[in-house]
PDB file of C-alpha atoms in Angstrom:
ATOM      1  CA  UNK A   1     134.937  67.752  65.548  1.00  0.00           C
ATOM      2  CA  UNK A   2     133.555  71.303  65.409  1.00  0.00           C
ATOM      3  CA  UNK A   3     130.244  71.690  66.079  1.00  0.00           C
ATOM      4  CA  UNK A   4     127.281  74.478  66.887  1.00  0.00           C
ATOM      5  CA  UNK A   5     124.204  73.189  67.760  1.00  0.00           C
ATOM      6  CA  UNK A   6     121.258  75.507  68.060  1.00  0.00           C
ATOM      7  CA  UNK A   7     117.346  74.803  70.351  1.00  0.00           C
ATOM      8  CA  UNK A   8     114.714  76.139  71.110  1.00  0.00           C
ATOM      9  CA  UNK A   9     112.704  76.470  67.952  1.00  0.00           C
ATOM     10  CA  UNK A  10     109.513  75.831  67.386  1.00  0.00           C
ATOM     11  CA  UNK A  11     105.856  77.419  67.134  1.00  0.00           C
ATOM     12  CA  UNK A  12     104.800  80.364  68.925  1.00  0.00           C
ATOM     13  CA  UNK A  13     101.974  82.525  68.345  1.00  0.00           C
ATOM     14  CA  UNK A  14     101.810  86.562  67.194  1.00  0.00           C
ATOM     15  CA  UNK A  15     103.047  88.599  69.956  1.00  0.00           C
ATOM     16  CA  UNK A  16     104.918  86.009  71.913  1.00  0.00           C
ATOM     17  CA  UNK A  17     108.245  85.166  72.804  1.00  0.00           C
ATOM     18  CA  UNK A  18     110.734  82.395  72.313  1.00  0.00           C
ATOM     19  CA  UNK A  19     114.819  81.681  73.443  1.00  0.00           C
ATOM     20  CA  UNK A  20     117.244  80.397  70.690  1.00  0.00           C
ATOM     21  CA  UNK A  21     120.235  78.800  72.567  1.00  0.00           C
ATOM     22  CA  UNK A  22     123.818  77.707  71.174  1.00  0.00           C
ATOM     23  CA  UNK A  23     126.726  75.461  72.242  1.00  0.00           C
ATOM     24  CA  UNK A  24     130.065  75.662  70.571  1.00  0.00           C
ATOM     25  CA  UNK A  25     132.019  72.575  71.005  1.00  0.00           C
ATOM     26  CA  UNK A  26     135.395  70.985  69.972  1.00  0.00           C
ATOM     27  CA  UNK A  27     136.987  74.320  69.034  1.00  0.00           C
ATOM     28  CA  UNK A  28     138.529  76.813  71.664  1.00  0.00           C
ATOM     29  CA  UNK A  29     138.199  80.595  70.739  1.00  0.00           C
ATOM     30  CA  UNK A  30     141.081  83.053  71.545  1.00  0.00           C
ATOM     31  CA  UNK A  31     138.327  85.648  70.782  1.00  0.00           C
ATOM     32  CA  UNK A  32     135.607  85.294  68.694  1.00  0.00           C
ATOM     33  CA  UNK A  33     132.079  87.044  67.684  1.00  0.00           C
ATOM     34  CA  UNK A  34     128.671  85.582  68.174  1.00  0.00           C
ATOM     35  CA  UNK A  35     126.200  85.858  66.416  1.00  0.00           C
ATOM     36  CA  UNK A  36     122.875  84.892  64.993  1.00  0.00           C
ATOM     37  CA  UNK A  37     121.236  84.913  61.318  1.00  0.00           C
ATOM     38  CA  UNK A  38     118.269  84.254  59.776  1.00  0.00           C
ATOM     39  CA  UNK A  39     117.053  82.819  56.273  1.00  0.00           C
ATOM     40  CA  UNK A  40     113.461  82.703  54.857  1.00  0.00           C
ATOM     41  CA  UNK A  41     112.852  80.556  51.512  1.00  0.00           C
ATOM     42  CA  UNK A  42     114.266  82.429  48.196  1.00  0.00           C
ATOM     43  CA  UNK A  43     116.203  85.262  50.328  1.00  0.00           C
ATOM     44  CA  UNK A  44     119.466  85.538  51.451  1.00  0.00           C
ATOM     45  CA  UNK A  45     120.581  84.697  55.420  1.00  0.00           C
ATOM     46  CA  UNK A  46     120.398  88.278  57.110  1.00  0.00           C
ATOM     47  CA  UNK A  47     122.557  89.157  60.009  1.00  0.00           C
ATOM     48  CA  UNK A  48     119.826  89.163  63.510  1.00  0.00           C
ATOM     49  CA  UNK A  49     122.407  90.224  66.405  1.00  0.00           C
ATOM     50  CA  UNK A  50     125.665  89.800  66.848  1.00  0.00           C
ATOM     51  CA  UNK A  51     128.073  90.328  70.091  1.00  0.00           C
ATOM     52  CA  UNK A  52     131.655  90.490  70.480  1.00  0.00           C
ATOM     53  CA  UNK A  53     133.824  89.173  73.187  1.00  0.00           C
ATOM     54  CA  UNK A  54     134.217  92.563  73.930  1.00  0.00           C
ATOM     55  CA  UNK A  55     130.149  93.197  74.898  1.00  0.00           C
ATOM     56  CA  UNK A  56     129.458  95.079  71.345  1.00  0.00           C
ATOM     57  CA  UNK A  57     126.489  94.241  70.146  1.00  0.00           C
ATOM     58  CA  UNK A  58     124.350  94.618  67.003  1.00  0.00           C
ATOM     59  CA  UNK A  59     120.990  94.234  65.961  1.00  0.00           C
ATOM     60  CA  UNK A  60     118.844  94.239  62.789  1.00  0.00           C
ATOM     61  CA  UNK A  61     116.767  97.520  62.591  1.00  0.00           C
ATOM     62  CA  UNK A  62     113.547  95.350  62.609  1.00  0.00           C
ATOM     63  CA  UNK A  63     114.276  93.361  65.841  1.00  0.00           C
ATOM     64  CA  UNK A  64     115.680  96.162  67.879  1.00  0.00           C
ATOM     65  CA  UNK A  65     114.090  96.623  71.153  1.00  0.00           C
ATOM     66  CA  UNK A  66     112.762  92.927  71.024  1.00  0.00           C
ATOM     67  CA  UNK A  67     115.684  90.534  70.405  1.00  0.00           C
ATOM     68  CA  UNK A  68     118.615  90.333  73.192  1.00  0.00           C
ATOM     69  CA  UNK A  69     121.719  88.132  72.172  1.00  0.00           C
ATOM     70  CA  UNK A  70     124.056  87.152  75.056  1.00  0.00           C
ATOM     71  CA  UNK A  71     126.517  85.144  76.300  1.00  0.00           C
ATOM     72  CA  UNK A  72     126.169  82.115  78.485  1.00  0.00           C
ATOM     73  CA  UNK A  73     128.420  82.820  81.550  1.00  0.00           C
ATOM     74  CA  UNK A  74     132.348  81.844  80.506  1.00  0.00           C
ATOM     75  CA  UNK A  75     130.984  79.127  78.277  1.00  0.00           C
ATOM     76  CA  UNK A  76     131.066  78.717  74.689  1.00  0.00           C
ATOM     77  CA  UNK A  77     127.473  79.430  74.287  1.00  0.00           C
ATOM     78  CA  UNK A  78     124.814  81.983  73.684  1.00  0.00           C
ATOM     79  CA  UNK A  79     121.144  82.615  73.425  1.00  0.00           C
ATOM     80  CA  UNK A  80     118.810  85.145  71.636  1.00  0.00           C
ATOM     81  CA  UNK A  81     115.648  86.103  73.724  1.00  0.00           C
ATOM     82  CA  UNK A  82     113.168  87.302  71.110  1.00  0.00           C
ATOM     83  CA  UNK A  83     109.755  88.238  71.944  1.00  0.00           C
ATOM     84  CA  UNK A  84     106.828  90.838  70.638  1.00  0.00           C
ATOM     85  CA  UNK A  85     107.214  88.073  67.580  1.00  0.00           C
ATOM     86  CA  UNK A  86     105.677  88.835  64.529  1.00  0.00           C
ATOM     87  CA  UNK A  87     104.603  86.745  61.236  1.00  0.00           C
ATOM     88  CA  UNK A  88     107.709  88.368  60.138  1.00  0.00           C
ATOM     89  CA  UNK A  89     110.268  86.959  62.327  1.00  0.00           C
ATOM     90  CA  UNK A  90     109.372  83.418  60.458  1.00  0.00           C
ATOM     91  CA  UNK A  91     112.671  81.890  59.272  1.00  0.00           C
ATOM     92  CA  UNK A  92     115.258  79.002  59.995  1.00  0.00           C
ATOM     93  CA  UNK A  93     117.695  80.714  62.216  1.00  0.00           C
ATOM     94  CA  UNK A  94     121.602  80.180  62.115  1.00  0.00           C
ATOM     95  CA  UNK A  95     123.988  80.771  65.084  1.00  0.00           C
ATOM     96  CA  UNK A  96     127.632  81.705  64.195  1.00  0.00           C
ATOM     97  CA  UNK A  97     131.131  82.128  65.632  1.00  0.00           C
ATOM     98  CA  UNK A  98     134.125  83.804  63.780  1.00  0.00           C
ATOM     99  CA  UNK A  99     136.911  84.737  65.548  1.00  0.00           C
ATOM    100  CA  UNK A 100     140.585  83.528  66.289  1.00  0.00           C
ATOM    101  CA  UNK A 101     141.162  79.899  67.464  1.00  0.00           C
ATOM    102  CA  UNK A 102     143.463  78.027  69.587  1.00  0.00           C
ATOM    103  CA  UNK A 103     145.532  76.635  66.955  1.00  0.00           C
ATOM    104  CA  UNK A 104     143.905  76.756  64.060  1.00  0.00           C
ATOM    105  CA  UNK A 105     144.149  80.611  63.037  1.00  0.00           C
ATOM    106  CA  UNK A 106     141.078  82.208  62.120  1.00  0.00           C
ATOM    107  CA  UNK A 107     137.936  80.273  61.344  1.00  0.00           C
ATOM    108  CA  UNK A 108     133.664  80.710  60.862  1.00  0.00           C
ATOM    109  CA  UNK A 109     131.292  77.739  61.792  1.00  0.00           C
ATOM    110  CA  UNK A 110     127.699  77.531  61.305  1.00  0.00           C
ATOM    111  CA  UNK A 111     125.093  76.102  63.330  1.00  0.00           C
ATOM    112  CA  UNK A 112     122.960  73.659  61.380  1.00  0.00           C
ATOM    113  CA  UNK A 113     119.695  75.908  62.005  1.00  0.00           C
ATOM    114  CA  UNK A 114     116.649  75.720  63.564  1.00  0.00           C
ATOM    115  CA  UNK A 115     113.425  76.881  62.755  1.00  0.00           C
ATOM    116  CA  UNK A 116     111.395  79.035  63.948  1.00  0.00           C
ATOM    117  CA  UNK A 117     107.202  80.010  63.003  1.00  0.00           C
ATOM    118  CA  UNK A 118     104.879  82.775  64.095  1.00  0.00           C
ATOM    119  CA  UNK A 119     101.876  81.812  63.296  1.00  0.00           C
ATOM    120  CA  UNK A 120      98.437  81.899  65.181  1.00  0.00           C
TER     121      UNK A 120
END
């Protein structure tokens, strides 16, 4: 069974800084993308970062400069460091992989989400 499980939500005030890990298990990856999203209530999920196997990397225009998404050593894992958080950054966040499996040709799974509040 395929699964993406995302911590490291929670409450953090204006300003400060929290780490969104995820672990990708019972799939292997030939090469894949990670990736993380967001989704606030009545809007649609919005890409946050994203990195390739390769080391590209992408970023929303309005986290540049304060999100960092990277890879866990050789595992099948991968965290976003996000600080300088604002009211704004509120939202259940999403990690992703897409890429090409062992197997099973190409596939997308979804982390359940986790949630995440700026608030003071």
């Amino acid at each position: 069974q395929v699964q993406l499980v995302e911590s490291g939500g929670g409450l953090v005030q204006p300003g400060g800084s929290l780490t969104l890990s995820c672990a990708a298990s019972g799939i292997k990856f030939l090469v894949n993308t990670m990736g993380w999203f967001r989704q606030t209530p009545g809007k649609q999920r919005e890409l946050v970062a994203r990195l390739t196997q390769g080391g590209a990397v992408t970023y929303a225009e309005s986290v540049k400069g304060r999100f960092t998404i990277s890879r866990v050593g050789e595992k099948n894992a991968w965290i976003l460091q996000m600080s300088s958080l604002t009211p704004d950054d509120t939202a259940v966040y999403f990690c992703n992989s897409q890429g090409v499996t062992d197997g099973y040709g190409f596939q997308e799974f979804w982390g359940p989400g986790t949630q995440v509040t700026v608030s003071s």
